[in-house]
Each structure stands twice: as structure tokens, then as C-alpha cells.
Phi, psi and omega in degrees: 000318182293325179295319179296319180298319180291323181294328184274003178247159170298145187299327184242105183288334184304325186261000178273072191280113166256116193304322181293345184262348185303316190295326186270327184243301189294315181295311182299314182289316181295313180297318180297318183302313184285325177293320183299325183290337185253347183279162179291144181281149174273177181299324183271341181280157180198161175283126181246343179200164174226143176232114183053038178088352181271130180291139173241122189268155175300323180298323177296315182297311184289328174296317178298321178297315181298319180290324177294320177297319177299318182297323182270003177072032182251126180259324179238144184219131175303143184303323182296326181278341177299324179294325179296316179294323178300315179296323178297316179294321177301315178300321179297314181296316180298313180296321178302318179293319180294322178295320177299320177297316181295321178299315181294316182295326181268003177054046177280130180233152177241130184280161177297325178298320179295322177295317181297320178297315180296320179296320178300322179293322177296310183297327181293344178284349180257149182297327179216164176296327179295322179295323177297314180296321178297323180295316178300318181294318182297325182258011176054046179250125175276139182299327178297318178293322179298317179295321178297316180295320179295319178299318181296317183286324176295327176294322177296320177299315178299321178301314181298322180294329181266327185277331183253104177270094187279141173252099184258026178295127179240126182272160176299323180297319179295320180293317179298318181297318178296318181297317181293322184281325188239358185301323181291340179267322192249340186236066181233128173276127180283162173296136180180196180238135170275125184224149161264145180216158174217133183246133181233161183272354178217150185291328181299312180296319178300321180290322177299317179295319180297318180295320180296319179292320180294336180282352177113356178291148182286157182302311184293325178295318180292321180294327178292329179286323185251014185302325182287345180259348182279133175283320178210148176197162176248154170278158188300323184273006177228068180289167180252140176269117176261109179298150178299326179298325178290317179299319182286333181280335180249103187305324183294339181267354182304324179302338180296334181294338182271351183277147176264169180303130180090356182269150180258145173276160166286163176305128181250125179279114183273323172203195185296334186235015182223132179231132185243148172244132183235136175245117181282121180267333180168168180264140179243119174276158178292131182202157175283130182291133180304148183304317184299333181280339185241000185300324179292325176295318179295317180300316180297316181297314181293324178297316179294322178297316180295315180297318180295320179298321180289321175296319181297321179298318179295314182295318180296325177298322177295319179294317183295327183276347181293144179274088184258131177240122176276114182277321181231096183293338181295341179286331188248351182237125179293143178301140179283135178272120181288132177286141177299140181298135179268137178295147178288165180299325181293319179294320178299321180296318179297318180295321183295331183289342183261353182277146180269175183298329182294319179290323177300315179298321179296319177297321178297321179296320179296319179297320179296320180295321179295323182291342181268355180279124182283140177282140179267146178242152178278146176259141180287139176289136178288145177289156178295135180262145172279114180293133177286000000 
């Protein structure tokens, strides 16, 4: 599972900066990484690798592993896979150092205005400024350190934009090929109902809307009258497809299956504070979505794949060129499990001469049982789909 998770991510999480995410993962991990390399080692801490002469500590590696596990929602990990994550984190740290070198050599700078904009975006993710300050205190992050880390990572982003000249040209042939090969997996409309809906916070308003629609008023006219009271609603020409699996999974929506095209539902209580009105627009059978409707989605997906592949090639090149020395290989390589010694042919012959007919028959039974055991095959992991 962990290998699949790593394969489906960009190799280096450090430079995939989503500004709203900086405060929880990138700032904490980045600041810790650099502090760990310069601070005095504890009795249990030790140097496990060097990159261009800079010490990389075990504490840095294991902190990165814990944060990576948190990011992927993993609480427990087999010991053998822990070594894989350690090596992955080492690559991240090495690349982070190489990117900093490239930023300096290319004289990439980030302005104070850019930092302020990014900080505003981070703070906006919190309900109040006080909540933001509480978060910094809880994780022992100084705002000054956060800004430094943010400046460094934004500089890395700028570096990638200038250093990697991506060719994201996607041909019609490539899009057609993807559609033919993957369309049945990724571009299928499920069986369901096309509906217009409006959600309100009280049943009385929902009933008023239902009565207005039943009297012959158009959907959009009624929505314009009650728009300020609707929590959510669709316009008449943009209905929502509710899959049958969704209707069957939510008991309160089951009555919609009995409605015919053009019929209105009674107010449906969705939870304690939400009541919905649904207008059935039509039935949808399961079908493959036509190519013309999804070609732009395919083009975007393939374009992103090409750009990502080119960025990955550049990043991997930085890691490969780094002068990395593994000081303690036991940190990154799982201990080899010794195979039990197999008896020699001569020993087998000696043993065979002493067995009786009863044991021979027993051995034959075991062989027959083994011949009836079906071999298991591995299944290929599906490629990431561009969600429509």
C-alpha cells in the first residue's frame, strides 16, 4: 500500500507547495530539517548520511517519516516499509538542499509583496486571526520562521518555472488513444436521475417553494424569489445527476426513484437542519460519455502528465548529481532474512533410502495437493484518472 501511495505522488513533496498547506507540513518539516542538521546531536541521535559534506541526522529522517505518514493517513507501518519511507525522506532532504543551491546560483528572489500575499492566503484558511496565532503556538512555529520558509519554497517554485521548459503539446491522436484505452474506466455516466434541487434550512420554506412550483411557476422564477433563503440550488438548465447507487445508499432519497419526468418531490428532510425539493428532469442509463464531451478533460490530464514528467526528470537529475554518502546503511536498508539451508542432493538421497512406503504415499498426497493449488497473479495498478 505504501509503495502505491508513493508512486502516485510527485517524488519530492517538499517543492509541491500548496500555500494553505505550508503551515502544517512544509514549514514544520522544512524548519526542522535545517535546524536538525546544525544542532547538537543527542545521545540517541546520529549522523546517517551526508550530502555535499552536510550531515543528515537520524532525527531529521524519522521526523520526516512521521510527517509523511500523517500526510498519507497512515498510523501503523510494517517495519520493512519503514526503511522505504526513510530513503524517500532522505531523497527529499537532498533535493531540498540541491534546490536551494540552484536558487542561489540562479539568483532567484522573492519579493516582500509576494510573501505578504502568500501569508494572507495562509491566514485566510483559519476562521480568525486568533485561531491562526493559536495554531502557531500549538506547533511552536514562529511567524518569522514561517515567512523564511515560505520565501525559500516560493523561490524554489520560481526556479522550477524558469528552469523547466515544459512541452505540454497534446495531439488529437494521443487524446483519442487515451479515450479508447481508458474511456470505459474513467468516462462513464452511471445509471441515475437528472434532477434540479433546492435545499432550505426549514421545512416551511421548502413547502412554500414546492407549492409555488406546483402552481405552474417556472423553476428559475421561484428560485429567484427564494434565492436568499436557499442553502444550495441548481439552475433549471444545469441539473445534477444523482446515481442510483447514491439514491439507494441514502434512504431519504429513495422516494425520488418513484417519480416520473417532470414530477416534484415533497420536501425531504436530509438532516436536522436541511430540507430539499427535487424536480426530476429525466432518467439516465449507464453509458460511455461521448469523446467530444470529455476531450478537453483528457487534454488537460495528458498536458499535466507531460509537464509533471518533465519536472520530475529535472528534480531526479538534481538528486542524482548530489554527492550523497550513506554513513549508516542499516537505517535505510531492511535486514536481509536468511533463507533456511536446503539439503544437498546427496543428503536428500540418504534420507530417501530410509523412508518407508507409507511415507512415500504421504509425500505423493502432498504433491497432489500442491498441484491443485492455483497460482496467484499480480494485478496492475490503474493509472490516475482525470476526474470529469
